[in-house]
Coordinates of C-alpha atoms in Angstrom, one line a residue:
Chain A
X19 CA 0.0 0.0 0.0
X20 CA 1.3 3.5 -0.9
X21 CA -1.0 5.1 1.7
X22 CA -1.7 8.7 0.9
X23 CA 0.2 10.3 -1.9
X24 CA 0.4 14.0 -2.9
X25 CA 1.7 15.7 -5.9
X26 CA 3.6 17.9 -6.5
X27 CA 5.9 18.1 -3.5
X28 CA 6.9 21.7 -4.2
X29 CA 5.2 24.4 -6.3
X30 CA 5.9 28.1 -7.0
X31 CA 3.0 30.1 -8.5
X32 CA 2.5 33.7 -9.5
X33 CA -0.4 35.7 -8.1
X34 CA -3.5 35.0 -10.1
X35 CA -2.4 31.6 -11.5
X36 CA -4.6 28.5 -10.8
X37 CA -3.5 25.0 -10.1
X38 CA -4.6 21.6 -8.7
X39 CA -3.0 19.8 -5.9
X40 CA -3.5 16.1 -6.3
X41 CA -4.2 13.6 -3.5
X42 CA -4.8 9.9 -3.7
X43 CA -5.2 7.0 -1.2
X44 CA -5.3 3.3 -1.7
X45 CA -6.8 2.3 1.7
X46 CA -10.5 2.5 0.6
X47 CA -11.1 5.2 3.2
X48 CA -14.4 7.0 3.1
X49 CA -13.2 10.2 4.7
X50 CA -10.7 12.6 3.0
X51 CA -9.6 16.1 3.9
X52 CA -7.3 18.9 3.1
X53 CA -5.4 21.0 5.6
X54 CA -3.1 23.9 5.5
X55 CA -0.3 24.4 8.0
X56 CA 1.2 27.7 8.7
X57 CA 3.7 28.7 11.5
X58 CA 2.0 29.2 14.8
X59 CA -1.5 28.2 13.4
X60 CA -1.4 24.4 13.5
X61 CA -3.4 22.5 10.9
X62 CA -6.5 24.2 9.6
X63 CA -9.2 22.3 7.8
X64 CA -9.9 23.6 4.3
X65 CA -12.4 21.1 2.8
X66 CA -13.4 17.5 3.6
X67 CA -15.4 14.7 2.1
X68 CA -17.2 11.7 3.6
X69 CA -17.6 9.8 0.4
X70 CA -17.7 10.1 -3.4
X71 CA -19.9 13.0 -4.5
X72 CA -20.0 14.5 -1.0
X73 CA -17.9 17.5 0.0
X74 CA -18.2 20.2 2.7
X75 CA -16.3 23.3 3.9
X76 CA -13.9 23.4 6.7
X77 CA -12.5 26.3 8.7
X78 CA -10.7 28.1 5.8
X79 CA -12.4 27.3 2.5
X80 CA -12.2 30.6 0.7
X81 CA -10.1 30.5 -2.5
X82 CA -10.2 26.7 -2.8
X83 CA -12.5 24.2 -4.5
X84 CA -12.7 20.4 -4.2
X85 CA -14.6 17.6 -5.8
X86 CA -14.7 13.8 -5.1
X87 CA -15.6 11.7 -8.1
X88 CA -14.0 8.5 -6.8
X89 CA -13.2 7.1 -3.4
X90 CA -9.5 7.2 -4.1
X91 CA -8.9 10.8 -5.3
X92 CA -9.6 14.2 -3.7
X93 CA -8.0 17.1 -5.7
X94 CA -7.7 20.6 -4.3
X95 CA -8.0 23.5 -6.7
X96 CA -6.7 27.0 -6.2
X97 CA -8.8 29.2 -8.3
X98 CA -6.6 32.4 -8.4
X99 CA -3.5 32.1 -6.2
X100 CA -2.7 34.8 -3.7
X101 CA 0.4 35.3 -1.5
X102 CA -1.8 34.5 1.6
X103 CA -2.1 30.9 0.2
X104 CA 1.6 30.3 0.6
X105 CA 1.6 27.3 3.0
X106 CA 2.2 23.6 3.4
X107 CA -0.8 21.6 2.3
X108 CA -1.6 18.2 3.7
X109 CA -4.1 15.7 2.5
X110 CA -5.4 13.1 5.0
X111 CA -7.8 10.1 4.9
X112 CA -9.5 7.9 7.5
X113 CA -12.0 5.2 7.8
X114 CA -15.5 6.0 9.1
X115 CA -16.4 2.3 9.8
X116 CA -14.2 -0.6 10.7
X117 CA -10.7 -0.1 11.9
X118 CA -9.5 2.9 13.9
X119 CA -11.8 5.8 13.1
X120 CA -9.6 8.2 15.1
X121 CA -6.5 7.8 13.0
X122 CA -6.1 10.1 10.0
X123 CA -3.3 9.1 7.6
X124 CA -1.5 12.1 6.2
X125 CA 0.3 12.5 3.0
X126 CA 3.8 14.0 2.8
X127 CA 2.6 17.5 2.0
X128 CA 2.9 20.0 -0.8
X129 CA 4.9 23.2 -0.2
X130 CA 3.4 26.0 -2.1
X131 CA 4.8 29.5 -2.6
X132 CA 2.8 32.2 -4.2
X133 CA 4.8 35.2 -5.4
Chain B
X6 CA -10.7 32.5 20.5
X7 CA -9.7 29.2 18.9
X8 CA -11.6 26.1 19.9
X9 CA -8.3 24.4 20.8
X10 CA -5.4 26.2 22.3
X11 CA -1.8 24.8 22.6
X12 CA 1.4 26.6 23.6
X13 CA 3.6 26.5 20.5
X14 CA 6.8 26.5 22.4
X15 CA 9.5 25.8 21.4
X16 CA 10.3 23.6 24.4
X17 CA 13.9 22.4 24.9
X18 CA 14.7 19.7 27.5
X19 CA 17.7 17.5 28.3
X20 CA 17.7 13.8 27.4
X21 CA 16.0 11.8 30.2
X22 CA 13.7 14.6 31.3
X23 CA 9.9 14.2 31.8
X24 CA 8.0 16.3 29.2
X25 CA 4.5 17.7 29.8
X26 CA 2.5 18.9 26.8
X27 CA -0.9 20.4 27.2
X28 CA -4.0 21.7 25.4
X29 CA -7.1 23.5 26.5
X30 CA -10.4 23.5 24.6
X31 CA -13.7 25.3 24.7
X32 CA -16.2 22.9 23.1
X33 CA -17.6 20.7 25.8
X34 CA -19.0 18.4 23.1
X35 CA -15.5 17.0 22.2
X36 CA -15.4 13.4 23.1
X37 CA -12.3 12.0 21.3
X38 CA -8.9 13.3 22.0
X39 CA -5.7 12.5 20.1
X40 CA -2.0 13.4 20.0
X41 CA -0.2 13.5 16.7
X42 CA 3.6 13.6 16.2
X43 CA 5.1 15.5 13.3
X44 CA 8.8 15.2 12.4
X45 CA 10.3 18.0 10.4
X46 CA 9.1 18.2 6.8
X47 CA 6.8 15.1 7.2
X48 CA 3.1 14.6 7.7
X49 CA 1.6 14.1 11.2
X50 CA 1.2 10.6 12.5
X51 CA -1.2 9.4 15.3
X52 CA 0.6 8.8 18.6
X53 CA -2.2 8.2 21.0
X54 CA -5.9 8.6 21.4
X55 CA -8.4 8.5 24.3
X56 CA -12.1 8.6 24.6
X57 CA -13.7 10.9 27.2
X58 CA -11.9 11.4 30.5
X59 CA -9.1 9.3 32.0
X60 CA -5.6 8.2 31.4
X61 CA -4.0 6.0 28.8
X62 CA -0.5 4.7 28.8
X63 CA 1.7 3.4 25.9
X64 CA 5.3 2.7 26.8
X65 CA 6.9 6.1 27.7
X66 CA 3.8 8.0 26.7
X67 CA 0.8 8.8 28.9
X68 CA -2.2 10.8 27.7
X69 CA -4.6 12.4 30.2
X70 CA -8.0 13.9 29.6
X71 CA -9.8 16.1 32.2
X72 CA -13.2 17.0 30.7
X73 CA -14.3 18.9 33.7
X74 CA -11.4 21.3 33.2
X75 CA -11.4 21.0 29.4
X76 CA -7.7 20.2 29.6
X77 CA -5.7 17.4 28.0
X78 CA -2.0 16.4 28.5
X79 CA 0.7 14.2 27.0
X80 CA 3.5 13.1 29.3
X81 CA 6.8 11.7 27.9
X82 CA 9.0 9.9 30.3
X83 CA 12.7 9.4 29.8
X84 CA 12.7 11.6 26.8
X85 CA 15.0 10.8 23.9
X86 CA 16.5 12.9 21.1
X87 CA 14.3 10.9 18.7
X88 CA 11.3 12.4 20.5
X89 CA 12.3 15.8 19.0
X90 CA 9.3 16.8 16.9
X91 CA 6.2 18.9 16.9
X92 CA 3.3 17.5 18.9
X93 CA -0.2 18.4 17.9
X94 CA -3.3 17.7 20.0
X95 CA -6.6 17.1 18.1
X96 CA -10.1 16.4 19.0
X97 CA -13.6 15.8 17.6
X98 CA -17.2 15.4 18.6
X99 CA -18.1 12.2 16.7
X100 CA -16.3 9.0 16.0
X101 CA -14.1 9.5 13.0
X102 CA -14.2 12.5 10.6
X103 CA -13.5 16.2 11.2
X104 CA -10.7 16.9 13.6
X105 CA -9.9 20.2 15.2
X106 CA -6.1 20.7 15.8
X107 CA -4.2 22.7 18.3
X108 CA -1.3 24.9 17.1
X109 CA 1.3 22.3 17.9
X110 CA 4.2 22.4 20.4
X111 CA 7.8 22.1 19.0
X112 CA 9.9 19.9 21.3
X113 CA 13.6 19.5 21.2
X114 CA 15.4 16.9 23.4
X115 CA 19.1 17.6 23.7
X116 CA 21.6 14.7 24.2

């Protein structure tokens, strides 16, 4: 099992550009989420999904879109990048049924810089 | 005010010391409490979890929850340089799903 994979690992964007951060998991987890991590702010939830076709907003959703067409994939789209979106982005997944429902498995992160 | 508050540190201790990490929270509906460990430039990994109030021990690590005070703690005994990492508390209302994280405490254990 590869677990949770994220691409790219690093990205530099100019203000106003758009891009998609990719996230995939091979554990058949129902729940997937995106966080951003900034110094002194911890992990803040951007969007989450409890299954294919179902998404909802987290704490800091503005400027980001998500969709979930399959169980495995949960891409995060930046519509028009701003310097305030410079951050490290983590994707995570967990089961909602059997297994340990408390454990979210995190990907390795994408470091995004917006100039 | 954030729902979960955690002192970001940094905290520096000598090898072998007992470390105490703490979080306070405001939402009395939280029932599930977790500690994640994050090494530099890596994603967080679950270290321990507890349900409701009480203590849980796993090797050198002990997690405590005091729901009456809305306060949780993680104790590390005989700390090792390999324990140097950022420790994040997290909690949620329902089993599984949306977690609320603290800011994380950066710990450094010096040989």
